[in-house]
mmCIF file of C-alpha atoms in Angstrom:
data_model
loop_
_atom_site.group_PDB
_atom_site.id
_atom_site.type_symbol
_atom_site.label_atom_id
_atom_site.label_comp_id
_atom_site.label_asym_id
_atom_site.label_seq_id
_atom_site.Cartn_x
_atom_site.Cartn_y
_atom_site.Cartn_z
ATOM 1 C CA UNK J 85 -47.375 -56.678 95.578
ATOM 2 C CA UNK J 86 -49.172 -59.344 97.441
ATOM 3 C CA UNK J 87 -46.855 -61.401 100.159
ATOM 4 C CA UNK J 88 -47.198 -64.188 102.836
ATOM 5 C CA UNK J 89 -46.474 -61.781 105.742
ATOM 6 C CA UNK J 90 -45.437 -58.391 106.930
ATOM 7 C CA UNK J 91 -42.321 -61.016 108.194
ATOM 8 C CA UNK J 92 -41.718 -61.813 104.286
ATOM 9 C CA UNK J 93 -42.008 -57.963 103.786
ATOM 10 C CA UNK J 94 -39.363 -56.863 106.079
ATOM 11 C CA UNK J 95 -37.081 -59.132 104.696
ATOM 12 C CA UNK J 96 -37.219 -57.918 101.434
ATOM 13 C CA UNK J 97 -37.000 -54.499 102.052
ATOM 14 C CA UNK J 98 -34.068 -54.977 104.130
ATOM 15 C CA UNK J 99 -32.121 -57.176 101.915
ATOM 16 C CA UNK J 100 -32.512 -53.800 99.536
ATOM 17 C CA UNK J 101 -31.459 -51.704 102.343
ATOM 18 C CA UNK J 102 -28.236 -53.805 104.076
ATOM 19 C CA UNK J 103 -25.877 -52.928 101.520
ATOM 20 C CA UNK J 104 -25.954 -48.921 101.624
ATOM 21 C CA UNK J 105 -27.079 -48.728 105.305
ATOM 22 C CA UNK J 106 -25.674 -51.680 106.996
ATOM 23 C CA UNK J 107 -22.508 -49.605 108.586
ATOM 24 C CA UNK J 108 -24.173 -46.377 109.115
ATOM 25 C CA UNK J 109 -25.833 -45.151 111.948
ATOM 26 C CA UNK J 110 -29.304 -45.535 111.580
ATOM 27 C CA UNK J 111 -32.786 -45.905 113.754
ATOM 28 C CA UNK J 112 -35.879 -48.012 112.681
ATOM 29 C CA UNK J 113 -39.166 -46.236 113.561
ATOM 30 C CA UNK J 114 -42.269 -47.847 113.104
ATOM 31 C CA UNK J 115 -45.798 -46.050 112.067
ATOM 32 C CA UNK J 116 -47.633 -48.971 113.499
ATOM 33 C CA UNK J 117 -48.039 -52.200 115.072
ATOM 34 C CA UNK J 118 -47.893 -53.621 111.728
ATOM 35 C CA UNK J 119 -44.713 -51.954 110.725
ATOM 36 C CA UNK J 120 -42.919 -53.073 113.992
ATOM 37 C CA UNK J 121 -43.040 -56.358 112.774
ATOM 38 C CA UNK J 122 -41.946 -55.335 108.963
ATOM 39 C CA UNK J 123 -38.971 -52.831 110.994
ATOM 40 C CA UNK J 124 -38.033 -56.168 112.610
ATOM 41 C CA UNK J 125 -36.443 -57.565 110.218
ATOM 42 C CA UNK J 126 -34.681 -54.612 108.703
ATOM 43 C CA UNK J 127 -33.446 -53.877 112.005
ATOM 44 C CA UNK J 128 -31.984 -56.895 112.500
ATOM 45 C CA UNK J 129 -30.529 -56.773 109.088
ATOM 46 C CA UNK J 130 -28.725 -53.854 109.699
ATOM 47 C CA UNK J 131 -28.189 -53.892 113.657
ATOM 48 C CA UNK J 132 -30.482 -51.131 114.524
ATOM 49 C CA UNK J 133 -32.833 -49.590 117.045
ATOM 50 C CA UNK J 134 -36.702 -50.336 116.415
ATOM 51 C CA UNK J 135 -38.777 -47.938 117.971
ATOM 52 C CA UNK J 136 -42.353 -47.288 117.285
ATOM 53 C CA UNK J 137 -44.183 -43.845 116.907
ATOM 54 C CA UNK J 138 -47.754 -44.001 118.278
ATOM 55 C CA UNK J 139 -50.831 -42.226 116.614
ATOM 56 C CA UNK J 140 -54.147 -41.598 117.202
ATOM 57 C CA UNK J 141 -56.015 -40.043 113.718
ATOM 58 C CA UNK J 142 -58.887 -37.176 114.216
ATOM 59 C CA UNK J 143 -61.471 -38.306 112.477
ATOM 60 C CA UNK J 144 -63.633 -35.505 110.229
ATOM 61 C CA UNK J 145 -67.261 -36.485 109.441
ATOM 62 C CA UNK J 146 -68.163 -34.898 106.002
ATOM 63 C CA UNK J 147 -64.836 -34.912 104.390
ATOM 64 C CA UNK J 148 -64.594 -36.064 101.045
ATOM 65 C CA UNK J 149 -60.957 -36.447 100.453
ATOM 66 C CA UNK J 150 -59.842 -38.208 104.169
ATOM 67 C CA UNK J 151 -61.394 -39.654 106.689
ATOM 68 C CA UNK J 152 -59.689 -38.058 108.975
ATOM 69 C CA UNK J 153 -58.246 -34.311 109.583
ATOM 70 C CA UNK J 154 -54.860 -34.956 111.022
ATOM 71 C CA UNK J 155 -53.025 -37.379 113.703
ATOM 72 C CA UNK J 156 -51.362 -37.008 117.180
ATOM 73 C CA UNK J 157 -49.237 -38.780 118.131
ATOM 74 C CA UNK J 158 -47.870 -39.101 122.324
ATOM 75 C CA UNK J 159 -45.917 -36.176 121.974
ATOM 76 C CA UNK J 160 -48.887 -33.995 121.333
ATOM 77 C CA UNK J 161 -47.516 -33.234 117.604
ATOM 78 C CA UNK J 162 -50.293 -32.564 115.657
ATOM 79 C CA UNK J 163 -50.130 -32.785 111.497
ATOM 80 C CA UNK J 164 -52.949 -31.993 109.319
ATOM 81 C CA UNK J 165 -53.955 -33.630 106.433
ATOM 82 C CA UNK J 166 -52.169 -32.324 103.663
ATOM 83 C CA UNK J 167 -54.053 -34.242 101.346
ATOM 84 C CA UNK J 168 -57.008 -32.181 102.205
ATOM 85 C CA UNK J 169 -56.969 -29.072 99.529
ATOM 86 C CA UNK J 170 -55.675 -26.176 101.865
ATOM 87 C CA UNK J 171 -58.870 -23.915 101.522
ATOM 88 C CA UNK J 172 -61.214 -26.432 102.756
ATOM 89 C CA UNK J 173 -58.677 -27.320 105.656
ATOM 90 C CA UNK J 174 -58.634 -23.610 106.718
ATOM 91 C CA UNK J 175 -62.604 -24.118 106.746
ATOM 92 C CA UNK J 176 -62.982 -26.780 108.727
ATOM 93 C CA UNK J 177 -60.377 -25.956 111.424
ATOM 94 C CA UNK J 178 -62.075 -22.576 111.741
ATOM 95 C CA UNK J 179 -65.371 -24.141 112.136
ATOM 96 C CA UNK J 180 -64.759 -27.072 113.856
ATOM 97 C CA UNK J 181 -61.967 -25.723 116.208
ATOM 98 C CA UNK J 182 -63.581 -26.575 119.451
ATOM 99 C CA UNK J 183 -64.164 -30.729 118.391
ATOM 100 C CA UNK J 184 -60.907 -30.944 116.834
ATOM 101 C CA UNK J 185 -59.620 -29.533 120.411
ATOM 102 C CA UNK J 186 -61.519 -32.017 122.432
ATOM 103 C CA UNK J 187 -60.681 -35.004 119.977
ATOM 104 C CA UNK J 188 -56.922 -34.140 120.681
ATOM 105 C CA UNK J 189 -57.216 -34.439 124.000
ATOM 106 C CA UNK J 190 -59.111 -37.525 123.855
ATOM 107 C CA UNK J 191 -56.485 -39.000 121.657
ATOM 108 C CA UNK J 192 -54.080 -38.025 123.557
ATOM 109 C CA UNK J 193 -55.269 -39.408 126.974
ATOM 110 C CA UNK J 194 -55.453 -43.003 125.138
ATOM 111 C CA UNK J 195 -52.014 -42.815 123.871
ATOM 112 C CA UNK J 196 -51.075 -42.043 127.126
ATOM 113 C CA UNK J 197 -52.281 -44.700 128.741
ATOM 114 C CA UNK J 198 -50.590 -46.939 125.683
ATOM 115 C CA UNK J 199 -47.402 -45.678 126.640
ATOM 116 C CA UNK J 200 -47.879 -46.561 129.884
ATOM 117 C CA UNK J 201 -47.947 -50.070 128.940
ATOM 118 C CA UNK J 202 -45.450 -49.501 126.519
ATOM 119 C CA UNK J 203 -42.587 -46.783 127.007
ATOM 120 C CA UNK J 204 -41.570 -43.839 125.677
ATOM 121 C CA UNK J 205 -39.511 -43.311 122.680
ATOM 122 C CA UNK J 206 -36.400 -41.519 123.619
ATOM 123 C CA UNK J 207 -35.832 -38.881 121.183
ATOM 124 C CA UNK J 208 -31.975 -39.035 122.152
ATOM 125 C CA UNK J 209 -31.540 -42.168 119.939
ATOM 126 C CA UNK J 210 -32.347 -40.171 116.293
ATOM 127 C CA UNK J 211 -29.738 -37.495 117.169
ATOM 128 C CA UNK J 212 -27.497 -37.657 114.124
ATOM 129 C CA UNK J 213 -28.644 -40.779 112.512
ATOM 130 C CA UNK J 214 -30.447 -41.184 109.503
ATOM 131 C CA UNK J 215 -34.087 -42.546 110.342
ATOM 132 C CA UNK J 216 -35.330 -45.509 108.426
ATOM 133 C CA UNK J 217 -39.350 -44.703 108.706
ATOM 134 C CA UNK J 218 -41.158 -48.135 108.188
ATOM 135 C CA UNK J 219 -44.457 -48.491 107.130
ATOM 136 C CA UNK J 220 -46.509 -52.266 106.380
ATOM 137 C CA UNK J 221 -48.214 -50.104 103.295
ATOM 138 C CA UNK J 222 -48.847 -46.328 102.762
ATOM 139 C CA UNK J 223 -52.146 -45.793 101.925
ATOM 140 C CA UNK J 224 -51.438 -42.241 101.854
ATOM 141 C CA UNK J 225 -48.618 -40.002 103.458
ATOM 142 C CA UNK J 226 -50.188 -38.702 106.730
ATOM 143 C CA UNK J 227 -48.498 -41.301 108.828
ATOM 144 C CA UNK J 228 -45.101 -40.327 107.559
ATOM 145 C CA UNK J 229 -45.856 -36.376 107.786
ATOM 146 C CA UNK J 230 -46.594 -37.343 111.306
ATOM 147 C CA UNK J 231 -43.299 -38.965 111.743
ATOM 148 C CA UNK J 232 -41.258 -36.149 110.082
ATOM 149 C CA UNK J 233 -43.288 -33.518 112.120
ATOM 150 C CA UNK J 234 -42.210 -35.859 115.407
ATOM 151 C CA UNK J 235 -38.659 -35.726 114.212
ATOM 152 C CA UNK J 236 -38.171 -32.083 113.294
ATOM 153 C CA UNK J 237 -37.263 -30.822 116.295
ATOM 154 C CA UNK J 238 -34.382 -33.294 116.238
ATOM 155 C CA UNK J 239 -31.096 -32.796 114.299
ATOM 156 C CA UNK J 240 -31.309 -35.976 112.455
ATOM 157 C CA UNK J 241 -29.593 -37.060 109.036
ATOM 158 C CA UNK J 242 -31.410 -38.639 106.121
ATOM 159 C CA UNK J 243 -35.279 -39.505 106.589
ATOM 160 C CA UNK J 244 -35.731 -42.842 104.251
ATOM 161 C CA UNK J 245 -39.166 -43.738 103.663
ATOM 162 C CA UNK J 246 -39.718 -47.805 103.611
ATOM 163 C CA UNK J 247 -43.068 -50.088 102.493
ATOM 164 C CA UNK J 248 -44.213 -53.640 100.980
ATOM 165 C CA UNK J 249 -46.828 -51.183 98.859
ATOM 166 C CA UNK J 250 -48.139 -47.616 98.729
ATOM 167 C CA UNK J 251 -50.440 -45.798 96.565
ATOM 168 C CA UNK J 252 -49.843 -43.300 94.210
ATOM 169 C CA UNK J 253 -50.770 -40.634 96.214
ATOM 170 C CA UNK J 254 -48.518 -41.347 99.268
ATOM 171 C CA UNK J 255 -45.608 -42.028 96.427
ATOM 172 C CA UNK J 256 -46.492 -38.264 95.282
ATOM 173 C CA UNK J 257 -46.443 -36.770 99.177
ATOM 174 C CA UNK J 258 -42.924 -38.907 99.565
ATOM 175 C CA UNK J 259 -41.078 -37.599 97.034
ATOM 176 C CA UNK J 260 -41.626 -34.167 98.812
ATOM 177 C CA UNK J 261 -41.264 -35.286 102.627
ATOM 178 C CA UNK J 262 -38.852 -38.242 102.440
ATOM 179 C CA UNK J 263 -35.097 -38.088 101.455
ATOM 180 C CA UNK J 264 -35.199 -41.408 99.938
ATOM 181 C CA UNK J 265 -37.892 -44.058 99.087
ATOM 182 C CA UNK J 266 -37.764 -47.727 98.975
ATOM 183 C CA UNK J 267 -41.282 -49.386 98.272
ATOM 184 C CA UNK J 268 -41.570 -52.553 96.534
ATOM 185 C CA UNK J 269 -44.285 -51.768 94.587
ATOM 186 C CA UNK J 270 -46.953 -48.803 93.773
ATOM 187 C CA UNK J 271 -50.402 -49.537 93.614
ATOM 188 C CA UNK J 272 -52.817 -47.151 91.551
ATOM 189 C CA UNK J 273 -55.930 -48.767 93.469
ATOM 190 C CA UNK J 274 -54.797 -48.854 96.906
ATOM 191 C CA UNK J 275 -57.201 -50.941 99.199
ATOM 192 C CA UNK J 276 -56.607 -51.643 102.960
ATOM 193 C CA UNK J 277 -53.220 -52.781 103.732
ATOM 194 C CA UNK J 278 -54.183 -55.757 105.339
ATOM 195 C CA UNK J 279 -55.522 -56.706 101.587
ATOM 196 C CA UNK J 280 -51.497 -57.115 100.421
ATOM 197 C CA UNK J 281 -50.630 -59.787 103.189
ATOM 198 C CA UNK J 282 -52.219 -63.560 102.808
ATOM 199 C CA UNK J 283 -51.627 -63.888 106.670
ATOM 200 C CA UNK J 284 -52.203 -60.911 109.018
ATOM 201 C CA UNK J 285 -51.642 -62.501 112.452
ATOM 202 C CA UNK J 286 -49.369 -60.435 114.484
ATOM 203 C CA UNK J 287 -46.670 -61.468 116.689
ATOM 204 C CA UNK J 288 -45.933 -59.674 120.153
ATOM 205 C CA UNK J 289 -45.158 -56.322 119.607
ATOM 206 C CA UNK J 290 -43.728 -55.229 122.722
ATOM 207 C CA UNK J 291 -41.838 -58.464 122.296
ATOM 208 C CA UNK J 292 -40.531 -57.616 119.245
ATOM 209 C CA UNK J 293 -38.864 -54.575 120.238
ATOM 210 C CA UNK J 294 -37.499 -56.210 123.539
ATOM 211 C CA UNK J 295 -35.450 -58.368 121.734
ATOM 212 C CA UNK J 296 -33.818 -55.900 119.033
ATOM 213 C CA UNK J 297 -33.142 -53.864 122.505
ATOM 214 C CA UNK J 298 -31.335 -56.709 124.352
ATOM 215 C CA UNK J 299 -29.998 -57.564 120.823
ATOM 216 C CA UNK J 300 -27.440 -54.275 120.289
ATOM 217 C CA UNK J 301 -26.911 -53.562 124.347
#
């Protein structure tokens, strides 16, 4: 599905959301900058919280399947990259243990300065509400393994799964990870996700988030 904006996306997705989720309790979290500004609109849709999970991705050299072997995000969580087929995985982590150690650290000392800039996500906010996960276009499902793997410590209630577009492979890791799915459409050739949007100028993202917090104080 090709669209004006990640603006034009959020308001789709949410006017597919309001009706089920509108009076529950429920928490926006954002995979990226780019799905802040699509979590926008659903959270103001259905008078939410918008916060937004940072990552940092490990990138593997020589891996045919991913470019990269897992993310961290500012926690320290690290999830692999289930995509990868679970033999080779077990290869490469055995015998590239020491650079996938460094890169973590690394990766973590630049999300660290992010936050920062930029806050922490209080964790007390998903207790007991169902987490709307928003993404501006699963290319595959790492981002949202890395979002489940943040929130599993947390006793939270449904984990909903929201994009514009995904590919078929992120639809196939969903359906395992995610309690429900709403993506507007599934693409079989999945290119980069800035390929789906005719304008990809970003707004303020720290600004963004400001606002839905002064919104529901």
């Amino acid at each position: 599905m090709y669209l004006h904006d990640r603006q034009e996306a959020g308001r789709l997705l949410a006017a597919s959301l309001v009706e089920k989720y509108r009076f529950e309790d429920t928490v926006i979290l954002a995979l990226s900058p780019g799905g802040v500004v699509v979590g926008y609109e659903i959270a103001k849709a259905l008078h939410a919280r918008l916060s937004l999970l940072l990552t940092e991705p490990i990138p593997m050299p020589g891996v045919a399947e991913s470019e990269v072997i897992g993310l961290i995000d500012q926690e320290g969580h690290f999830t692999y990259n289930s995509m990868i087929p679970t033999g080779l995985l077990t290869e490469l982590v055995s015998e590239m243990h020491s650079y996938i150690e460094s890169e973590k650290l690394l990766k973590l000392h630049k999300l660290s300065r992010i936050m920062n800039e930029e806050g922490l996500i209080d964790p007390s906010q998903f207790y007991g509400h169902h987490v709307i996960i928003v993404s501006d276009g699963f290319k595959n499902g790492l981002s949202f393994d890395a979002a489940v793997n943040y929130l599993k410590p947390i006793n939270t209630g449904k984990l909903i799964a929201v994009a514009p577009n995904a590919s078929v492979r992120a639809i196939d890791r969903l359906h395992i990870a995610a309690d429900e799915i709403y993506v507007s459409d599934v693409v079989a050739n999945y290119l980069d996700t800035d390929h789906y949007f005719e304008d990809n100028t970003l707004p303020d993202i720290q600004q963004l988030m400001n606002e839905i917090i002064h919104k529901w104080e």
